[in-house]
PDB file of C-alpha atoms in Angstrom:
ATOM      1  CA  UNK A 269      -9.720   7.672 -17.150  1.00 58.00           C
ATOM      2  CA  UNK A 270      -8.685   6.489 -13.557  1.00 67.00           C
ATOM      3  CA  UNK A 271      -9.886   2.704 -12.076  1.00 92.00           C
ATOM      4  CA  UNK A 272      -9.376   4.071  -8.822  1.00 96.00           C
ATOM      5  CA  UNK A 273     -10.614   7.950  -7.790  1.00 97.00           C
ATOM      6  CA  UNK A 274     -10.889   9.909  -4.616  1.00 98.00           C
ATOM      7  CA  UNK A 275     -12.458  13.097  -3.815  1.00 97.00           C
ATOM      8  CA  UNK A 276     -11.821  15.258  -2.546  1.00 97.00           C
ATOM      9  CA  UNK A 277      -7.679  15.310  -3.616  1.00 97.00           C
ATOM     10  CA  UNK A 278      -7.034  17.844  -1.221  1.00 97.00           C
ATOM     11  CA  UNK A 279      -8.456  18.928   2.203  1.00 97.00           C
ATOM     12  CA  UNK A 280      -7.933  20.984   4.979  1.00 97.00           C
ATOM     13  CA  UNK A 281     -10.681  21.795   8.010  1.00 96.00           C
ATOM     14  CA  UNK A 282     -10.543  22.480  11.149  1.00 97.00           C
ATOM     15  CA  UNK A 283     -10.413  20.478  14.881  1.00 97.00           C
ATOM     16  CA  UNK A 284     -13.611  18.469  15.739  1.00 97.00           C
ATOM     17  CA  UNK A 285     -15.352  19.006  11.798  1.00 97.00           C
ATOM     18  CA  UNK A 286     -16.641  15.954  10.062  1.00 96.00           C
ATOM     19  CA  UNK A 287     -14.852  14.956   6.665  1.00 96.00           C
ATOM     20  CA  UNK A 288     -16.179  12.736   4.508  1.00 97.00           C
ATOM     21  CA  UNK A 289     -13.498  10.523   2.080  1.00 98.00           C
ATOM     22  CA  UNK A 290     -14.965   9.168  -1.047  1.00 98.00           C
ATOM     23  CA  UNK A 291     -13.727   6.615  -3.033  1.00 98.00           C
ATOM     24  CA  UNK A 292     -14.982   5.242  -6.645  1.00 97.00           C
ATOM     25  CA  UNK A 293     -13.743   2.525  -8.520  1.00 97.00           C
ATOM     26  CA  UNK A 294     -14.696   0.829 -11.949  1.00 96.00           C
ATOM     27  CA  UNK A 295     -12.187  -1.961 -11.944  1.00 92.00           C
ATOM     28  CA  UNK A 296     -15.496  -4.072 -11.042  1.00 91.00           C
ATOM     29  CA  UNK A 297     -13.084  -5.207  -7.828  1.00 91.00           C
ATOM     30  CA  UNK A 298     -15.128  -6.845  -4.751  1.00 91.00           C
ATOM     31  CA  UNK A 299     -12.436  -5.699  -1.739  1.00 92.00           C
ATOM     32  CA  UNK A 300     -11.614  -1.945  -1.216  1.00 95.00           C
ATOM     33  CA  UNK A 301      -9.482  -0.882   1.728  1.00 96.00           C
ATOM     34  CA  UNK A 302      -8.628   2.802   3.119  1.00 97.00           C
ATOM     35  CA  UNK A 303      -4.748   3.228   3.757  1.00 97.00           C
ATOM     36  CA  UNK A 304      -3.471   6.038   6.063  1.00 97.00           C
ATOM     37  CA  UNK A 305       0.557   7.092   4.718  1.00 96.00           C
ATOM     38  CA  UNK A 306       2.611   9.506   7.466  1.00 93.00           C
ATOM     39  CA  UNK A 307       6.354   9.970   6.749  1.00 84.00           C
ATOM     40  CA  UNK A 308       8.778   7.470   8.161  1.00 79.00           C
ATOM     41  CA  UNK A 309       4.942   4.875   8.711  1.00 82.00           C
ATOM     42  CA  UNK A 310       4.356   3.666   5.527  1.00 87.00           C
ATOM     43  CA  UNK A 311       1.037   2.361   4.427  1.00 94.00           C
ATOM     44  CA  UNK A 312      -1.370   1.383   7.347  1.00 94.00           C
ATOM     45  CA  UNK A 313      -4.708  -0.211   6.929  1.00 94.00           C
ATOM     46  CA  UNK A 314      -7.409   1.584   8.477  1.00 96.00           C
ATOM     47  CA  UNK A 315     -10.366  -0.422   7.522  1.00 96.00           C
ATOM     48  CA  UNK A 316     -11.440  -2.925   4.833  1.00 94.00           C
ATOM     49  CA  UNK A 317     -14.344  -4.724   2.988  1.00 94.00           C
ATOM     50  CA  UNK A 318     -14.553  -8.112   1.177  1.00 90.00           C
ATOM     51  CA  UNK A 319     -17.889  -7.212  -0.226  1.00 89.00           C
ATOM     52  CA  UNK A 320     -21.028  -4.726   0.535  1.00 91.00           C
ATOM     53  CA  UNK A 321     -22.242  -6.493   3.845  1.00 86.00           C
ATOM     54  CA  UNK A 322     -18.650  -6.759   5.246  1.00 92.00           C
ATOM     55  CA  UNK A 323     -16.853  -3.822   7.168  1.00 95.00           C
ATOM     56  CA  UNK A 324     -13.930  -4.705   9.286  1.00 93.00           C
ATOM     57  CA  UNK A 325     -11.442  -3.155  11.022  1.00 94.00           C
ATOM     58  CA  UNK A 326      -7.589  -3.026  10.219  1.00 92.00           C
ATOM     59  CA  UNK A 327      -4.639  -1.570  12.909  1.00 89.00           C
ATOM     60  CA  UNK A 328      -5.635   2.096  13.013  1.00 94.00           C
ATOM     61  CA  UNK A 329      -9.165   2.005  12.555  1.00 96.00           C
ATOM     62  CA  UNK A 330     -10.247   4.546  15.837  1.00 95.00           C
ATOM     63  CA  UNK A 331     -11.806   7.640  14.935  1.00 96.00           C
ATOM     64  CA  UNK A 332     -12.337   6.425  11.936  1.00 97.00           C
ATOM     65  CA  UNK A 333     -15.941   4.831  10.781  1.00 97.00           C
ATOM     66  CA  UNK A 334     -16.986   3.723   7.045  1.00 97.00           C
ATOM     67  CA  UNK A 335     -19.595   3.178   4.333  1.00 97.00           C
ATOM     68  CA  UNK A 336     -19.513   0.632   1.319  1.00 96.00           C
ATOM     69  CA  UNK A 337     -22.562   2.059  -0.321  1.00 89.00           C
ATOM     70  CA  UNK A 338     -22.084  -0.212  -3.137  1.00 94.00           C
ATOM     71  CA  UNK A 339     -19.522  -2.183  -4.646  1.00 94.00           C
ATOM     72  CA  UNK A 340     -18.250   0.513  -6.567  1.00 96.00           C
ATOM     73  CA  UNK A 341     -18.215   3.302  -3.827  1.00 97.00           C
ATOM     74  CA  UNK A 342     -15.729   3.002  -0.030  1.00 98.00           C
ATOM     75  CA  UNK A 343     -16.744   6.325   1.932  1.00 98.00           C
ATOM     76  CA  UNK A 344     -14.456   7.228   5.073  1.00 98.00           C
ATOM     77  CA  UNK A 345     -15.576   9.040   7.927  1.00 98.00           C
ATOM     78  CA  UNK A 346     -13.398  11.221  10.328  1.00 97.00           C
ATOM     79  CA  UNK A 347     -16.649  12.427  12.686  1.00 92.00           C
ATOM     80  CA  UNK A 348     -14.607  14.762  14.793  1.00 96.00           C
ATOM     81  CA  UNK A 349     -11.148  14.939  13.245  1.00 96.00           C
ATOM     82  CA  UNK A 350      -7.840  16.187  14.810  1.00 97.00           C
ATOM     83  CA  UNK A 351      -4.603  17.178  13.874  1.00 96.00           C
ATOM     84  CA  UNK A 352      -2.716  13.992  14.233  1.00 95.00           C
ATOM     85  CA  UNK A 353      -5.590  12.888  11.514  1.00 97.00           C
ATOM     86  CA  UNK A 354      -3.465  14.959   8.812  1.00 97.00           C
ATOM     87  CA  UNK A 355      -2.083  12.507   6.876  1.00 96.00           C
ATOM     88  CA  UNK A 356      -2.332  10.631   3.495  1.00 97.00           C
ATOM     89  CA  UNK A 357      -4.891   8.511   2.973  1.00 98.00           C
ATOM     90  CA  UNK A 358      -5.110   6.143  -0.115  1.00 98.00           C
ATOM     91  CA  UNK A 359      -8.131   3.658  -0.672  1.00 98.00           C
ATOM     92  CA  UNK A 360      -6.760   0.529  -2.848  1.00 96.00           C
ATOM     93  CA  UNK A 361      -9.241  -2.271  -4.456  1.00 94.00           C
ATOM     94  CA  UNK A 362      -8.388  -5.726  -4.926  1.00 90.00           C
ATOM     95  CA  UNK A 363     -10.446  -8.805  -6.971  1.00 86.00           C
ATOM     96  CA  UNK A 364     -11.160 -12.420  -5.244  1.00 79.00           C
ATOM     97  CA  UNK A 365     -12.039 -13.405  -8.751  1.00 71.00           C
ATOM     98  CA  UNK A 366      -8.376 -13.456  -9.610  1.00 64.00           C
ATOM     99  CA  UNK A 367      -6.944 -16.417  -8.196  1.00 61.00           C
ATOM    100  CA  UNK A 368      -3.703 -16.277  -6.759  1.00 65.00           C
ATOM    101  CA  UNK A 369      -1.721 -12.951  -6.628  1.00 73.00           C
ATOM    102  CA  UNK A 370      -4.395 -10.333  -5.476  1.00 76.00           C
ATOM    103  CA  UNK A 371      -3.184  -7.378  -5.648  1.00 85.00           C
ATOM    104  CA  UNK A 372      -3.743  -4.104  -4.848  1.00 91.00           C
ATOM    105  CA  UNK A 373      -4.629  -0.904  -6.852  1.00 93.00           C
ATOM    106  CA  UNK A 374      -4.332   2.389  -5.557  1.00 96.00           C
ATOM    107  CA  UNK A 375      -6.222   5.693  -5.963  1.00 97.00           C
ATOM    108  CA  UNK A 376      -4.023   8.534  -6.144  1.00 96.00           C
ATOM    109  CA  UNK A 377      -4.510   9.536  -2.474  1.00 97.00           C
ATOM    110  CA  UNK A 378      -6.247  12.523  -0.853  1.00 97.00           C
ATOM    111  CA  UNK A 379      -4.202  14.766   1.243  1.00 97.00           C
ATOM    112  CA  UNK A 380      -5.553  16.044   4.655  1.00 97.00           C
ATOM    113  CA  UNK A 381      -4.351  18.424   7.107  1.00 97.00           C
ATOM    114  CA  UNK A 382      -6.490  18.947   9.905  1.00 97.00           C
ATOM    115  CA  UNK A 383      -5.501  22.790  12.088  1.00 96.00           C
TER     116      UNK A 383
ATOM    117  CA  UNK B 158       3.425  -9.521  16.076  1.00 65.00           C
ATOM    118  CA  UNK B 159       3.888  -7.401  12.812  1.00 79.00           C
ATOM    119  CA  UNK B 160       6.928  -6.255  11.612  1.00 89.00           C
ATOM    120  CA  UNK B 161       8.297  -5.751   8.030  1.00 94.00           C
ATOM    121  CA  UNK B 162      11.883  -4.058   8.265  1.00 95.00           C
ATOM    122  CA  UNK B 163      13.513  -1.791   5.532  1.00 97.00           C
ATOM    123  CA  UNK B 164      15.981   0.581   4.950  1.00 97.00           C
ATOM    124  CA  UNK B 165      14.966   3.888   5.341  1.00 95.00           C
ATOM    125  CA  UNK B 166      16.967   5.611   2.891  1.00 96.00           C
ATOM    126  CA  UNK B 167      19.659   4.283  -0.049  1.00 97.00           C
ATOM    127  CA  UNK B 168      21.677   6.383  -2.666  1.00 97.00           C
ATOM    128  CA  UNK B 169      23.127   4.482  -5.879  1.00 97.00           C
ATOM    129  CA  UNK B 170      24.205   6.308  -9.378  1.00 97.00           C
ATOM    130  CA  UNK B 171      22.688   6.232 -12.791  1.00 97.00           C
ATOM    131  CA  UNK B 172      23.640   3.012 -14.561  1.00 97.00           C
ATOM    132  CA  UNK B 173      24.701   0.939 -11.463  1.00 97.00           C
ATOM    133  CA  UNK B 174      22.734  -1.985  -9.245  1.00 97.00           C
ATOM    134  CA  UNK B 175      21.009  -1.414  -6.290  1.00 98.00           C
ATOM    135  CA  UNK B 176      19.392  -4.138  -3.884  1.00 98.00           C
ATOM    136  CA  UNK B 177      17.235  -2.937  -1.345  1.00 98.00           C
ATOM    137  CA  UNK B 178      16.298  -5.592   1.261  1.00 98.00           C
ATOM    138  CA  UNK B 179      13.535  -6.192   3.241  1.00 98.00           C
ATOM    139  CA  UNK B 180      12.530  -8.695   6.425  1.00 97.00           C
ATOM    140  CA  UNK B 181       9.697  -9.843   7.668  1.00 96.00           C
ATOM    141  CA  UNK B 182       8.110 -11.448  11.548  1.00 92.00           C
ATOM    142  CA  UNK B 183       4.481 -11.835  10.646  1.00 85.00           C
ATOM    143  CA  UNK B 184       2.104 -14.112  12.417  1.00 82.00           C
ATOM    144  CA  UNK B 185       1.386 -16.115   8.440  1.00 83.00           C
ATOM    145  CA  UNK B 186       2.363 -15.436   5.034  1.00 87.00           C
ATOM    146  CA  UNK B 187       0.866 -16.063   1.991  1.00 86.00           C
ATOM    147  CA  UNK B 188       3.142 -13.532  -0.213  1.00 90.00           C
ATOM    148  CA  UNK B 189       5.392 -10.510  -0.796  1.00 94.00           C
ATOM    149  CA  UNK B 190       5.141  -7.640  -2.906  1.00 95.00           C
ATOM    150  CA  UNK B 191       6.637  -5.096  -3.365  1.00 97.00           C
ATOM    151  CA  UNK B 192       5.304  -1.038  -4.226  1.00 97.00           C
ATOM    152  CA  UNK B 193       7.070   1.668  -6.409  1.00 97.00           C
ATOM    153  CA  UNK B 194       5.596   5.147  -5.192  1.00 96.00           C
ATOM    154  CA  UNK B 195       6.998   8.448  -6.597  1.00 96.00           C
ATOM    155  CA  UNK B 196       6.563  11.599  -4.316  1.00 91.00           C
ATOM    156  CA  UNK B 197       2.978  12.241  -4.320  1.00 88.00           C
ATOM    157  CA  UNK B 198       1.689   9.881  -6.031  1.00 93.00           C
ATOM    158  CA  UNK B 199       0.031   6.487  -5.570  1.00 95.00           C
ATOM    159  CA  UNK B 200       1.788   3.218  -4.877  1.00 96.00           C
ATOM    160  CA  UNK B 201       2.279   0.755  -7.987  1.00 95.00           C
ATOM    161  CA  UNK B 202       2.296  -2.849  -8.396  1.00 94.00           C
ATOM    162  CA  UNK B 203       6.163  -3.994  -9.063  1.00 95.00           C
ATOM    163  CA  UNK B 204       6.315  -7.694  -8.078  1.00 94.00           C
ATOM    164  CA  UNK B 205       4.809 -10.773  -6.112  1.00 93.00           C
ATOM    165  CA  UNK B 206       6.901 -13.322  -4.411  1.00 94.00           C
ATOM    166  CA  UNK B 207       5.135 -16.605  -2.695  1.00 91.00           C
ATOM    167  CA  UNK B 208       7.665 -19.479  -3.440  1.00 93.00           C
ATOM    168  CA  UNK B 209      11.248 -19.397  -2.483  1.00 96.00           C
ATOM    169  CA  UNK B 210      13.403 -17.979  -5.369  1.00 97.00           C
ATOM    170  CA  UNK B 211      14.024 -15.254  -7.908  1.00 97.00           C
ATOM    171  CA  UNK B 212      10.913 -13.790  -9.843  1.00 94.00           C
ATOM    172  CA  UNK B 213      12.430 -11.537 -13.312  1.00 94.00           C
ATOM    173  CA  UNK B 214      10.855  -9.058 -14.915  1.00 90.00           C
ATOM    174  CA  UNK B 215      12.809  -6.416 -16.952  1.00 94.00           C
ATOM    175  CA  UNK B 216      15.378  -4.166 -14.945  1.00 96.00           C
ATOM    176  CA  UNK B 217      13.385  -5.385 -11.655  1.00 96.00           C
ATOM    177  CA  UNK B 218      13.851  -9.371  -9.456  1.00 97.00           C
ATOM    178  CA  UNK B 219      12.607  -9.798  -6.729  1.00 97.00           C
ATOM    179  CA  UNK B 220      13.983 -12.599  -4.295  1.00 98.00           C
ATOM    180  CA  UNK B 221      12.556 -14.416  -1.380  1.00 97.00           C
ATOM    181  CA  UNK B 222      13.434 -16.930   1.047  1.00 97.00           C
ATOM    182  CA  UNK B 223      10.975 -17.550   3.581  1.00 95.00           C
ATOM    183  CA  UNK B 224      12.785 -19.833   5.487  1.00 94.00           C
ATOM    184  CA  UNK B 225      15.241 -16.202   6.214  1.00 95.00           C
ATOM    185  CA  UNK B 226      12.388 -14.125   6.508  1.00 96.00           C
ATOM    186  CA  UNK B 227      13.921 -12.298   3.591  1.00 96.00           C
ATOM    187  CA  UNK B 228      13.506 -10.521   0.554  1.00 98.00           C
ATOM    188  CA  UNK B 229      15.270  -8.172  -1.962  1.00 98.00           C
ATOM    189  CA  UNK B 230      14.130  -5.807  -5.121  1.00 98.00           C
ATOM    190  CA  UNK B 231      17.145  -5.912  -7.521  1.00 98.00           C
ATOM    191  CA  UNK B 232      16.767  -2.475  -9.745  1.00 97.00           C
ATOM    192  CA  UNK B 233      19.581  -2.692 -12.526  1.00 97.00           C
ATOM    193  CA  UNK B 234      20.798  -0.269 -15.308  1.00 97.00           C
ATOM    194  CA  UNK B 235      19.324   2.907 -12.989  1.00 98.00           C
ATOM    195  CA  UNK B 236      17.712   5.429 -14.507  1.00 97.00           C
ATOM    196  CA  UNK B 237      16.746   9.097 -12.613  1.00 97.00           C
ATOM    197  CA  UNK B 238      13.354   8.230 -12.969  1.00 97.00           C
ATOM    198  CA  UNK B 239      13.882   4.968 -10.289  1.00 98.00           C
ATOM    199  CA  UNK B 240      14.505   7.553  -7.709  1.00 98.00           C
ATOM    200  CA  UNK B 241      11.315   6.478  -6.108  1.00 97.00           C
ATOM    201  CA  UNK B 242       9.885   4.947  -2.346  1.00 97.00           C
ATOM    202  CA  UNK B 243       9.965   1.572  -2.881  1.00 98.00           C
ATOM    203  CA  UNK B 244       7.630  -0.743  -0.562  1.00 97.00           C
ATOM    204  CA  UNK B 245       7.692  -4.078   1.000  1.00 97.00           C
ATOM    205  CA  UNK B 246       4.181  -5.607   1.504  1.00 95.00           C
ATOM    206  CA  UNK B 247       3.076  -9.107   3.323  1.00 93.00           C
ATOM    207  CA  UNK B 248       0.128 -10.978   2.715  1.00 89.00           C
ATOM    208  CA  UNK B 249      -0.531 -12.604   6.104  1.00 79.00           C
ATOM    209  CA  UNK B 250      -2.049 -16.074   6.389  1.00 68.00           C
ATOM    210  CA  UNK B 251      -5.738 -14.491   5.986  1.00 63.00           C
ATOM    211  CA  UNK B 252      -8.956 -16.708   4.925  1.00 54.00           C
ATOM    212  CA  UNK B 253      -9.483 -14.318   2.338  1.00 59.00           C
ATOM    213  CA  UNK B 254      -6.210 -13.744   1.574  1.00 59.00           C
ATOM    214  CA  UNK B 255      -6.248  -9.725   1.222  1.00 66.00           C
ATOM    215  CA  UNK B 256      -4.313  -7.852   3.808  1.00 82.00           C
ATOM    216  CA  UNK B 257      -1.434  -6.616   2.818  1.00 89.00           C
ATOM    217  CA  UNK B 258       1.468  -5.471   6.435  1.00 90.00           C
ATOM    218  CA  UNK B 259       3.299  -2.791   4.925  1.00 93.00           C
ATOM    219  CA  UNK B 260       7.187  -1.637   5.647  1.00 94.00           C
ATOM    220  CA  UNK B 261       7.789   1.898   6.285  1.00 94.00           C
ATOM    221  CA  UNK B 262       9.724   2.014   2.585  1.00 95.00           C
ATOM    222  CA  UNK B 263      12.695   2.574   1.429  1.00 97.00           C
ATOM    223  CA  UNK B 264      13.636   6.135  -0.017  1.00 96.00           C
ATOM    224  CA  UNK B 265      15.971   5.360  -3.231  1.00 98.00           C
ATOM    225  CA  UNK B 266      17.472   8.394  -4.496  1.00 97.00           C
ATOM    226  CA  UNK B 267      18.972   7.814  -7.761  1.00 98.00           C
ATOM    227  CA  UNK B 268      21.910  10.387  -8.900  1.00 96.00           C
ATOM    228  CA  UNK B 269      23.933  11.460 -12.131  1.00 95.00           C
TER     229      UNK B 269
END
């Protein structure tokens, strides 16, 4: 079973709709992240959370919100989707208990298309 | 500001050696990562450097010079499956050590 899962894997929606992308992990990690990836722009951080009560904005948080419902779950919402939010979205986790590297582990991604 | 530069594309021949460069200018530095990403898939961790020098792991090696803001990923004995995007990422000087800043990635094509 995958350690970091994302649902849905693919989603097509219309402008103005509310969309929620979900991320779950069984790794027991405390830190979770949401990124979007666009061709030529690499991965850009949207929001991150270092524990259940902690939510922080990344470099491109406008138009997005998040919820950390439990240590294992981190959801990303688009309140009113717009076409330039069409992208590949990745969730990632890392573990602060492991001293040193804090490597991030990525989910399989959600491909979102906003028409 | 934060800036990480990598070549957009590279092409190499099966069996050869290729070096992918990464230069960075960030407000702080607390380690540099290389990730591999096949098309449509999740990035996977390749290497980590926090001190100057070379880290070797099988066919892959990564080098860091903090004074020059420079790293490279060296891939030896290239195989067709090495065709992928290679992402350089810097962890900036953050209290809790978690945030990464990614370059745009280098798309490597390995030809027969």
